[in-house]
CSV table of C-alpha atoms in Angstrom, one decimal:
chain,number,residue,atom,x,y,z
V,1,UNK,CA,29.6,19.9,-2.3
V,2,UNK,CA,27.0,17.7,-4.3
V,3,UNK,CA,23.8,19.7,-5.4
V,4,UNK,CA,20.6,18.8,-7.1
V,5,UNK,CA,21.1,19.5,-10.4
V,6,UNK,CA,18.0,18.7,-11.6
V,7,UNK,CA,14.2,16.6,-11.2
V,8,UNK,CA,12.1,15.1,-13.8
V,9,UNK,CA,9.1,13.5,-13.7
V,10,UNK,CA,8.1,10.0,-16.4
V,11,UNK,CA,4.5,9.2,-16.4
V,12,UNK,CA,3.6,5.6,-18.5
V,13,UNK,CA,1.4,3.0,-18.1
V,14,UNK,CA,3.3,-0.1,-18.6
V,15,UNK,CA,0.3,-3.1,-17.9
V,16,UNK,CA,-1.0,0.5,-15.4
V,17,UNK,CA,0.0,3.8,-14.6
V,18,UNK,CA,3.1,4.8,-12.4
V,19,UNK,CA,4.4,8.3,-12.2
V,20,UNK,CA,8.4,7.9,-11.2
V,21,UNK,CA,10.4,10.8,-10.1
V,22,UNK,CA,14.2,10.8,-10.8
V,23,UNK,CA,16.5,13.5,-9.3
V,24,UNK,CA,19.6,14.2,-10.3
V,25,UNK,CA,22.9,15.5,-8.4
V,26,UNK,CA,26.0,17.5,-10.0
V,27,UNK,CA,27.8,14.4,-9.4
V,28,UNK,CA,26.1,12.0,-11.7
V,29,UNK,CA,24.0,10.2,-8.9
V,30,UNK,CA,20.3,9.6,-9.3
V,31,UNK,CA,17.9,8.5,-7.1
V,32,UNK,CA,14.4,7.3,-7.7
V,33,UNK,CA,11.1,8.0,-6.2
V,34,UNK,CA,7.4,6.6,-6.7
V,35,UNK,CA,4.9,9.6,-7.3
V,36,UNK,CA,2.0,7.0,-8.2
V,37,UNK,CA,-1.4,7.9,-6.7
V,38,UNK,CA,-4.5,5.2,-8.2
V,39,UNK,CA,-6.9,7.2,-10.5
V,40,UNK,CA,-5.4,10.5,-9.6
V,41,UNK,CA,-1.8,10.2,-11.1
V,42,UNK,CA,-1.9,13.2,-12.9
V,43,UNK,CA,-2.8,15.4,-10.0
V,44,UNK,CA,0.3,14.3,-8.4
V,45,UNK,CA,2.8,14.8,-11.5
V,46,UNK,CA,1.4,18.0,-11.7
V,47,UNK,CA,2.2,19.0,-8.4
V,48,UNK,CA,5.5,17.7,-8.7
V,49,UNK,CA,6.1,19.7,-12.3
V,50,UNK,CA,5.1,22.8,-11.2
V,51,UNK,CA,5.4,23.4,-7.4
V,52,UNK,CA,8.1,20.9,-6.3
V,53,UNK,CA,10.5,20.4,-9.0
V,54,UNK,CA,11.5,24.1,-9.3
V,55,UNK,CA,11.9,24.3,-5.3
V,56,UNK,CA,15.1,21.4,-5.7
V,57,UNK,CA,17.4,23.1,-7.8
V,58,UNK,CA,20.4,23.7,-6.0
V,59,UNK,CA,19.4,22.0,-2.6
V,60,UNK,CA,21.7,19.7,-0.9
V,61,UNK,CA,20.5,16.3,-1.7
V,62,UNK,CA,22.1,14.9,1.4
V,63,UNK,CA,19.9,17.1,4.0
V,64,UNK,CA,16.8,14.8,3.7
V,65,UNK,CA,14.9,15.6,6.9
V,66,UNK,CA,15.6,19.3,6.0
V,67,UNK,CA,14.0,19.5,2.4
V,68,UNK,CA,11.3,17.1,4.1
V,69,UNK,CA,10.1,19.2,6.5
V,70,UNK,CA,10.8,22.2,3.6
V,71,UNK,CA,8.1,20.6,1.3
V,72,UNK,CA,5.6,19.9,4.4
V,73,UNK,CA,5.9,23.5,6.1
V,74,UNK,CA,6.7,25.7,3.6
V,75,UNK,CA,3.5,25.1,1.4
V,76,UNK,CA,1.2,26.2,4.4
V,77,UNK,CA,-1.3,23.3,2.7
V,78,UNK,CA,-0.3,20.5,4.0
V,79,UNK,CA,-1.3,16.9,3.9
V,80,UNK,CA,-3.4,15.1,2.2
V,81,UNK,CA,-2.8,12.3,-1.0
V,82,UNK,CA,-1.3,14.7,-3.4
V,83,UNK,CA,1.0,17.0,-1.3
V,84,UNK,CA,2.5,14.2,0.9
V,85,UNK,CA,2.4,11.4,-2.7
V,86,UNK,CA,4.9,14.1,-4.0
V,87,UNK,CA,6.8,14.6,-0.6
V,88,UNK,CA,7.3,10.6,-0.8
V,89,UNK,CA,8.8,10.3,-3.9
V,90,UNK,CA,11.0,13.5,-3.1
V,91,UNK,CA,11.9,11.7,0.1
V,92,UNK,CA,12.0,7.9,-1.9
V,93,UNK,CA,14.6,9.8,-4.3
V,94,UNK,CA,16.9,11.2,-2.2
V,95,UNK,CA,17.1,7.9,0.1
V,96,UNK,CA,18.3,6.5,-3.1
V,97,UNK,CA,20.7,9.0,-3.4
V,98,UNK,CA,22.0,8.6,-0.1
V,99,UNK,CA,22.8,5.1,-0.3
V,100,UNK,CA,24.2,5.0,-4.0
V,101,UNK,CA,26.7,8.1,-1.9
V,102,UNK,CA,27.6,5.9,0.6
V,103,UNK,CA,27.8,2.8,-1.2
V,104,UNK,CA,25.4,1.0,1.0
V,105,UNK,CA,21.3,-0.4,0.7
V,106,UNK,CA,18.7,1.8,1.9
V,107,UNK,CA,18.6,-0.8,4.7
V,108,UNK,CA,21.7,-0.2,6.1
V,109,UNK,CA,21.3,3.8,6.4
V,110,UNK,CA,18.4,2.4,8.2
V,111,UNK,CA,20.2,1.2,11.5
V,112,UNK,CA,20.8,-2.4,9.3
V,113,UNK,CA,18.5,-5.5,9.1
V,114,UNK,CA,15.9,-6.6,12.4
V,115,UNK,CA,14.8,-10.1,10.3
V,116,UNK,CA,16.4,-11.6,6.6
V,117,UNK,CA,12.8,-10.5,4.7
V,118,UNK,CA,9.6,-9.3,5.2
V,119,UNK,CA,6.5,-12.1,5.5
V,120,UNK,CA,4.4,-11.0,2.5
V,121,UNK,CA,0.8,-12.2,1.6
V,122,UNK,CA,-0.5,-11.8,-1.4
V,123,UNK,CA,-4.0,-12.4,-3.0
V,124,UNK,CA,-6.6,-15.4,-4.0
V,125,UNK,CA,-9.8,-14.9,-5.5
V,126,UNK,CA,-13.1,-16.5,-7.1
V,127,UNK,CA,-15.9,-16.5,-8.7
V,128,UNK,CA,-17.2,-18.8,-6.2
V,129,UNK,CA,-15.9,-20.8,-3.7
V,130,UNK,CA,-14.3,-24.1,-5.4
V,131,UNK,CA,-12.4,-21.3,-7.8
V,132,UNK,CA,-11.2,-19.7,-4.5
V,133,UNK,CA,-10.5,-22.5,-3.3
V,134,UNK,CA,-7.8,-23.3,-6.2
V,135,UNK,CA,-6.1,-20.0,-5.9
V,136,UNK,CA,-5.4,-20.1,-2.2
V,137,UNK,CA,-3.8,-23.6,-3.5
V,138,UNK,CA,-1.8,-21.9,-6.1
V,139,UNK,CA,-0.2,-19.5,-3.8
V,140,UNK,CA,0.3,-22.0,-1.4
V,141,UNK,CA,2.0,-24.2,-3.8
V,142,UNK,CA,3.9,-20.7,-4.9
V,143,UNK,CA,5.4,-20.4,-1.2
V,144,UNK,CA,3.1,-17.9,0.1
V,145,UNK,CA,2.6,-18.1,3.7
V,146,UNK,CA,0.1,-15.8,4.2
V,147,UNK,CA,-2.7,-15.1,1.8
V,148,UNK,CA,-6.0,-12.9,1.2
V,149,UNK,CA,-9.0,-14.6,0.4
V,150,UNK,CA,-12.1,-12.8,-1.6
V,151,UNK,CA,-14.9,-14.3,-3.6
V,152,UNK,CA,-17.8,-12.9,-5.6
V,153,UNK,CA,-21.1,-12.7,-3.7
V,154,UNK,CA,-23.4,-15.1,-5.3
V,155,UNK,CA,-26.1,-12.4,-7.3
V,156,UNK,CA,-24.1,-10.0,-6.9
V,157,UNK,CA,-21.9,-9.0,-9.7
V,158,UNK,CA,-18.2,-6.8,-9.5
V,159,UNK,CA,-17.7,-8.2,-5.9
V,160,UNK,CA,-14.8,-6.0,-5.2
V,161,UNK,CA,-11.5,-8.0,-4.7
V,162,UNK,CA,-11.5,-11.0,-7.4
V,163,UNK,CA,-9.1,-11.1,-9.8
V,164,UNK,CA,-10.3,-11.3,-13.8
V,165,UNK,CA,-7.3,-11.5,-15.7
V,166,UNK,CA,-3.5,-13.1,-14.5
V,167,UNK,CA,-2.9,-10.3,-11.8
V,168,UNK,CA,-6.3,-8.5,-9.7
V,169,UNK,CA,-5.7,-4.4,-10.7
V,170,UNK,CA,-9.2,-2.8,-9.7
V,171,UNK,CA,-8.1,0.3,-12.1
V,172,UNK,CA,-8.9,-1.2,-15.4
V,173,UNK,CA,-11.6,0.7,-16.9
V,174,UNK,CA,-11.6,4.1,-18.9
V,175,UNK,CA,-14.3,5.5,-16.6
V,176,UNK,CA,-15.0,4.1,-13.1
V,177,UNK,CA,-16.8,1.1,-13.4
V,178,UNK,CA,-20.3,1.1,-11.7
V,179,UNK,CA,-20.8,-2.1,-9.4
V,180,UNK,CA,-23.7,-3.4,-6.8
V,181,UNK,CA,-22.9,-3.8,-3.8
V,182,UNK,CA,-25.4,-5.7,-1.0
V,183,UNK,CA,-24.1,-6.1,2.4
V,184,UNK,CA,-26.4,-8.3,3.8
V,185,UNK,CA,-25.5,-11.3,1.5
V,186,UNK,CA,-21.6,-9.9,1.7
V,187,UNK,CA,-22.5,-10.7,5.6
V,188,UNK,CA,-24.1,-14.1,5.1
V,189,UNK,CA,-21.3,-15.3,2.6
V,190,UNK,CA,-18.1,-14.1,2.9
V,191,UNK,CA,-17.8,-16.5,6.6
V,192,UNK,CA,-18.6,-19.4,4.4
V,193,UNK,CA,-16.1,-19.2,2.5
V,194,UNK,CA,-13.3,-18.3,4.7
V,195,UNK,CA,-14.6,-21.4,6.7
V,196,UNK,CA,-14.1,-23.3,3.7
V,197,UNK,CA,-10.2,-21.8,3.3
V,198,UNK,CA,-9.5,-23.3,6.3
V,199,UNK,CA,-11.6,-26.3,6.2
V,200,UNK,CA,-9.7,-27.3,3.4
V,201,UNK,CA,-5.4,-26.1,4.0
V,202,UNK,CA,-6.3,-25.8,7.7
V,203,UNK,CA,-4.2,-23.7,9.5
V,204,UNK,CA,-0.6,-23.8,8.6
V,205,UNK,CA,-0.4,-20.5,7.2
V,206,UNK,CA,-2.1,-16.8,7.7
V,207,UNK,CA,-5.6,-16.1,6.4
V,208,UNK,CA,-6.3,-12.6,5.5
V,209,UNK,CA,-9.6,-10.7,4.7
V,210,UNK,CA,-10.3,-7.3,2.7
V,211,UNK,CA,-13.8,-5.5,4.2
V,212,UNK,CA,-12.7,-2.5,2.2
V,213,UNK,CA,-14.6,0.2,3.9
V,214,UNK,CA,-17.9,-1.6,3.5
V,215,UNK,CA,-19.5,-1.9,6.8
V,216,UNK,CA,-20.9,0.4,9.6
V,217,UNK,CA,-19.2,0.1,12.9
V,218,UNK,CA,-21.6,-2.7,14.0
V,219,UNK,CA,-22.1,-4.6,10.7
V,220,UNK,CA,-17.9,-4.8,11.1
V,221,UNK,CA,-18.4,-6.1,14.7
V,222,UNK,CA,-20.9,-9.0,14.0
V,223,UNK,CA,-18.8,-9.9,10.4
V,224,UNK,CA,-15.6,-10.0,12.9
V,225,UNK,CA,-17.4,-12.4,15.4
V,226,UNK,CA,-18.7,-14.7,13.3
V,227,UNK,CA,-15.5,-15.0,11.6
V,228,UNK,CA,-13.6,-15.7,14.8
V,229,UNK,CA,-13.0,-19.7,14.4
V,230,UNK,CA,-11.2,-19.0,11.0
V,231,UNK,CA,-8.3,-17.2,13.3
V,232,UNK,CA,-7.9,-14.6,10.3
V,233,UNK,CA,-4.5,-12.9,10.5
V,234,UNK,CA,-6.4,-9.7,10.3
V,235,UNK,CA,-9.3,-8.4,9.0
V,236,UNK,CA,-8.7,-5.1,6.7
V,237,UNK,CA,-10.5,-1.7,6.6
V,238,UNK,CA,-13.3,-2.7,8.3
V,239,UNK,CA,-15.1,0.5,8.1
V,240,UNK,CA,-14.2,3.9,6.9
V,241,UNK,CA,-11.5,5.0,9.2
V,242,UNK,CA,-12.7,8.8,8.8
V,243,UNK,CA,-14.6,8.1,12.1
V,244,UNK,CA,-11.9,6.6,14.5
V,245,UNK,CA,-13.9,6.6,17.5
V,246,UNK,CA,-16.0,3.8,15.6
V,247,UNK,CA,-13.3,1.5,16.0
V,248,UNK,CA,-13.4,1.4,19.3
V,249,UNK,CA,-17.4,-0.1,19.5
V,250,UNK,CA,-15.7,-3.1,16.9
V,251,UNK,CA,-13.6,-3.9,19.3
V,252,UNK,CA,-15.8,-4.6,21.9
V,253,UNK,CA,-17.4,-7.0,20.5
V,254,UNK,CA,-14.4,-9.3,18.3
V,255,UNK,CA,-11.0,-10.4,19.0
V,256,UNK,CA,-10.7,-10.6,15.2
V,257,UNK,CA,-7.5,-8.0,14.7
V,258,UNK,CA,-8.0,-5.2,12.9
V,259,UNK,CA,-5.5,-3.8,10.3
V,260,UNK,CA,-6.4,-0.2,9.0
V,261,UNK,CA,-4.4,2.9,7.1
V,262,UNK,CA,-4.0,2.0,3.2
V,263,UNK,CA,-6.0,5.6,2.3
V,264,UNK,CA,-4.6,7.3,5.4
V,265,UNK,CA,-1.2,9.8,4.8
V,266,UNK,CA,0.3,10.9,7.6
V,267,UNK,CA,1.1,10.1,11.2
V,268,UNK,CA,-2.0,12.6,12.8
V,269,UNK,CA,-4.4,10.7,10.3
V,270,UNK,CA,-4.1,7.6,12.6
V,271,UNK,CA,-2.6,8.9,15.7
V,272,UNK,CA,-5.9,8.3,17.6
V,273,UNK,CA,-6.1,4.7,15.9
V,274,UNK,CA,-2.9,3.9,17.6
V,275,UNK,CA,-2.5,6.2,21.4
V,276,UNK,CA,-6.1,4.3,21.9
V,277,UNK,CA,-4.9,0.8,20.6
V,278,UNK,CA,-8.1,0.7,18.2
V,279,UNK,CA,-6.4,-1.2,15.8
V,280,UNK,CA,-3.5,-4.2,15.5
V,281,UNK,CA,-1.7,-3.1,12.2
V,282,UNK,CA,-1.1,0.0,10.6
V,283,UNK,CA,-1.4,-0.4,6.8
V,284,UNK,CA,0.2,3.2,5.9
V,285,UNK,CA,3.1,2.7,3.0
V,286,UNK,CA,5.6,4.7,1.6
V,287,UNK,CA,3.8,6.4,-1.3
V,288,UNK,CA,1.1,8.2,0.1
V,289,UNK,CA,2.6,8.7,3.7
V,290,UNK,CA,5.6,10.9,2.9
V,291,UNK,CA,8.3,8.6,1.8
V,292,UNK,CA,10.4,6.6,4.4
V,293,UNK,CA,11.4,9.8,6.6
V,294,UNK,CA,7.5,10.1,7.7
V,295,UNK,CA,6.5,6.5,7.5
V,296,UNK,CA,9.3,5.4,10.0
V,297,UNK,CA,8.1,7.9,12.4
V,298,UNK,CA,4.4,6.8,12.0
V,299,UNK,CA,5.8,2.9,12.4
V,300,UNK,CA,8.1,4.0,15.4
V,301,UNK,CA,4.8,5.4,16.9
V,302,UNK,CA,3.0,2.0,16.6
V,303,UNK,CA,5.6,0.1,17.8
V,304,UNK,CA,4.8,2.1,21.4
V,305,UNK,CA,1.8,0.6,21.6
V,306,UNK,CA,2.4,-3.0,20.6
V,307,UNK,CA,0.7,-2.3,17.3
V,308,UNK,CA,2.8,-3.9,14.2
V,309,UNK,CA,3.3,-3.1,10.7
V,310,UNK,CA,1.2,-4.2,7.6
V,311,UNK,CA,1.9,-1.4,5.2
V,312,UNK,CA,-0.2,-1.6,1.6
V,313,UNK,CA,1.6,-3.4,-1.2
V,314,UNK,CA,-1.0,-3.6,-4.0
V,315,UNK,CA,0.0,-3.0,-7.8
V,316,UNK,CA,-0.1,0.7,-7.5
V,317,UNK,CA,3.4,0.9,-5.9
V,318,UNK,CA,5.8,0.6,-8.5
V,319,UNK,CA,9.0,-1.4,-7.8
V,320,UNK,CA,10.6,1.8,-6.3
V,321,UNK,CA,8.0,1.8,-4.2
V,322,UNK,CA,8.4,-1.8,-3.0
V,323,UNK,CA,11.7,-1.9,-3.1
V,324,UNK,CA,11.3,0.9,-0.4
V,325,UNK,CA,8.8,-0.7,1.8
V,326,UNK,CA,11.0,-3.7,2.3
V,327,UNK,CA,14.1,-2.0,3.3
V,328,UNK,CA,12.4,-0.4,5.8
V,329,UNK,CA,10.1,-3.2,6.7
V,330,UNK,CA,13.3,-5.2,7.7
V,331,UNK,CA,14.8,-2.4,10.0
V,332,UNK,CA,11.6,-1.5,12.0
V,333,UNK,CA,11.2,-4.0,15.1
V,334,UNK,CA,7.5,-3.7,15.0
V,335,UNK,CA,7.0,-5.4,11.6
V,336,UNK,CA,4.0,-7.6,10.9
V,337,UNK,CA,3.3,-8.1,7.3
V,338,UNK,CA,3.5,-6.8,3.5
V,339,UNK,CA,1.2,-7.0,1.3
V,340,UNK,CA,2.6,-8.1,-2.2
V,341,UNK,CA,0.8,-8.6,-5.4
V,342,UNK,CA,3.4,-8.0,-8.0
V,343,UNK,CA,3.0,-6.4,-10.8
V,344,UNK,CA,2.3,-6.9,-14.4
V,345,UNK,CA,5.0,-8.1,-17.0
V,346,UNK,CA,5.3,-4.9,-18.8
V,347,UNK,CA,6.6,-3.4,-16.1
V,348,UNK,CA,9.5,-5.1,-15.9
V,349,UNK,CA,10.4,-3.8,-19.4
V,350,UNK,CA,10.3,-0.2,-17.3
V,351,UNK,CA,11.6,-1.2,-14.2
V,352,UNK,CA,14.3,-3.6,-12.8
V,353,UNK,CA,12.9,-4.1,-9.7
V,354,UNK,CA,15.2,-4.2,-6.2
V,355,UNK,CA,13.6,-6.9,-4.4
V,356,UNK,CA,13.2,-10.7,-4.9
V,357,UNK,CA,10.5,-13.5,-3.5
V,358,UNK,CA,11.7,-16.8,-1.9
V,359,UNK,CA,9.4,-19.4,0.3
V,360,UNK,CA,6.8,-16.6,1.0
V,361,UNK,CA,9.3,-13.6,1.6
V,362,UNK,CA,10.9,-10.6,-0.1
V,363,UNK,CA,14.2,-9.6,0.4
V,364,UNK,CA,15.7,-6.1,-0.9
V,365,UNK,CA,18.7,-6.2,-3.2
V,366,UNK,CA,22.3,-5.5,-1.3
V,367,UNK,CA,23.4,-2.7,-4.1
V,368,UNK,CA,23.9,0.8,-3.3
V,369,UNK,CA,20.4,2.8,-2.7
V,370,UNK,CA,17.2,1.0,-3.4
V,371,UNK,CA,18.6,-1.3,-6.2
V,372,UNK,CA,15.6,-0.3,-8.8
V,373,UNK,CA,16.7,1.3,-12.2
V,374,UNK,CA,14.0,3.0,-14.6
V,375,UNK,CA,14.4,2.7,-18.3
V,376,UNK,CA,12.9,5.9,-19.4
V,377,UNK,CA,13.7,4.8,-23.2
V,378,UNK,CA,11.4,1.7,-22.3
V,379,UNK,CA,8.7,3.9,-20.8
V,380,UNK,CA,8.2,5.3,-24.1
V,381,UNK,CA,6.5,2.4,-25.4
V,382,UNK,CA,3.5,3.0,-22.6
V,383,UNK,CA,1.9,6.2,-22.8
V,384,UNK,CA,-0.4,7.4,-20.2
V,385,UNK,CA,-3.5,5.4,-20.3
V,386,UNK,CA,-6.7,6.9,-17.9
V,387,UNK,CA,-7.8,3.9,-15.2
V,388,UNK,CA,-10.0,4.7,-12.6
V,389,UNK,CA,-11.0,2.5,-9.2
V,390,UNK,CA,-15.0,1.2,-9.7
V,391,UNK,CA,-17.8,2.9,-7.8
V,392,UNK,CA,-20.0,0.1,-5.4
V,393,UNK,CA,-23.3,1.1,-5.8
V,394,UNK,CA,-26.2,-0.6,-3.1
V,395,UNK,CA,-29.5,-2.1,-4.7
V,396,UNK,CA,-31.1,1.4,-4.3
V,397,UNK,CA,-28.6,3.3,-6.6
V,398,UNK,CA,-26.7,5.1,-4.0
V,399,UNK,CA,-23.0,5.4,-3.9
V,400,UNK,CA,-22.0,3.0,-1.3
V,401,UNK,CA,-18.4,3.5,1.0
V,402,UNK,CA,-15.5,2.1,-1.4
């Protein structure tokens, strides 16, 4: 019978950081898993080196739910981002493994496809509004369907969500980067120029919108009324989700849907979001929400309640990660959306990625496991580099909600 032999964990920064997991079987079969937590990457392969990894040895690779619920259970602390980041990649790895054994895709072991691909949407940005305006043309033009719109806040400088260089990564500064943050004229803009979005392409495709955090229960409820004539396709982390109850007062007032759970890692983290119907799409994904075994059972949840899918995708998933989300995204029958920004070109020098993009859709490769090889010989060439999210600050100098 097929063992673990043995688990390693690679931590590089090819164009940003990603801390990979590769376990090994006395057959020869690997299987890769995503360990990549933004800002706190280290905590994570820490975890992994020195509580996890020694607890594999010997296991049978093939009893997923088993050495699942072994890694939850058994540590008495359970959940949070770094325990249940390291139960994902764990759980990522041996998916991988599973497949590769039984010569099929992830998405097959899966109970087989529900749809060809997964709708994805990825991001446009601007320093004002005419610049935002030409990226939501460029992604159009690319074959995006559905795409998020930000755009600086006139006065106010670091808006969060615009892009600087050729891809938008938040985590690009040594230290966290300080930035101002003034909801009022957030409140009195950003309408504008989603009214603009759709003044100019109409509505032939899915607007999205990224709150991040940023508002109080009723700020969220008057920006998601006034924003009602754009149709948005949702609106995203509209306040801090740590209060759940609050979503309920948002949604008396808007029919703007609400899509929350990027920050959130396990199925009891939004249980009351989803029995009480408080939100339209749950944005849990497979890195920080316990790998495919526990994100299927949050989805499977959701789906009860006529809440759909729309599961982070930004460039802190590595391509195992991705490539994980979609073969899962196209078994579930509650799917809505993925969010999917790609990632930069050094990465591809680490990874060959298991998923490709056609006329606004991603589609996981057909190969045995996941499809997604790691060059660790590549991942050399990218040492660990520190990147931390930015701080919003208001006028007055207090930290603000991210």
């Amino acid at each position: 019978m097929s063992r673990i032999e043995r688990a390693e964990v690679f931590v590089a920064s090819p164009g940003r950081t990603f801390v990979t997991l590769r376990i090994t079987t006395t057959d020869g079969v690997t299987g890769l898993g995503d360990a990549t937590l933004n800002g706190r990457e280290l905590a994570v392969a820490a975890y992994l080196r020195d509580h996890v990894v020694p607890l594999l040895t010997g296991r049978d690779p093939a009893r997923i739910e088993d050495i699942w619920q072994y890694l939850y259970r058994g540590a008495y602390w359970r959940r949070g981002p770094v325990t249940m980041t390291a139960i994902a990649a764990v759980d990522t790895a041996l998916w991988d493994i599973k497949g590769k054994t039984a010569g099929l895709p992830v998405y097959q072991l899966l109970g087989g496809r529900s749809r060809d691909g997964a709708l994805v949407y990825s991001h446009a940005s601007g320093t004002d509004v005419p610049s935002l305006l030409d990226d939501v043309e460029r992604h159009l033009e690319l074959g995006y369907r559905a795409v998020r719109a930000q755009a600086a806040v006139p006065g106010v400088g670091g808006t969060y969500g615009v892009r600087k260089g050729k891809l938008y990564e938040p985590a690009a500064t040594d230290l966290p980067d300080e930035q101002p943050w003034d909801t009022e004229a957030y409140l009195g803009f950003a309408p504008t120029y989603l009214e603009a979005v759709r003044e100019r392409f109409g509505f032939g495709f899915h607007l999205l919108h990224d709150v991040h955090h940023r508002l109080t229960p009723i700020e969220a409820a008057r920006f998601g009324r006034s924003v009602e004539g754009c149709r948005l396709f949702w609106m995203e982390d509209p306040t801090p989700a740590e209060n759940q109850e609050a979503f309920r007062l948002i949604r008396q007032h808007t029919t703007t849907p609400i899509a929350v759970g990027e920050v959130l890692t396990s199925i009891w983290d939004v249980q009351h979001l989803i029995t009480e119907q408080l939100i339209d799409y749950v944005r849990t994904t497979v890195v920080h929400a316990g790998g495919i075994t526990h994100l299927r059972r949050i989805f499977d949840l959701a789906a009860l309640y006529q809440i759909r899918t729309g599961s982070h995708g930004a460039t802190d998933l590595s391509p195992v990660s991705m490539a994980a989300a979609v073969h899962l995204d196209i078994t579930v029958p509650n799917f809505g959306i993925q969010e999917h920004m790609g990632h930069p070109d050094e990465a591809a020098e680490v990874f060959r990625t298991g998923v490709t993009f056609a006329d606004g859709m991603l589609y996981p490769s057909d190969e045995p496991g996941l499809g997604v090889e790691y060059d660790e010989k590549a991942a050399e060439r990218f040492p660990y580099q520190r990147r931390y999210l930015p701080v919003a600050r208001r006028l007055d100098g207090s930290v603000h909600d991210w």
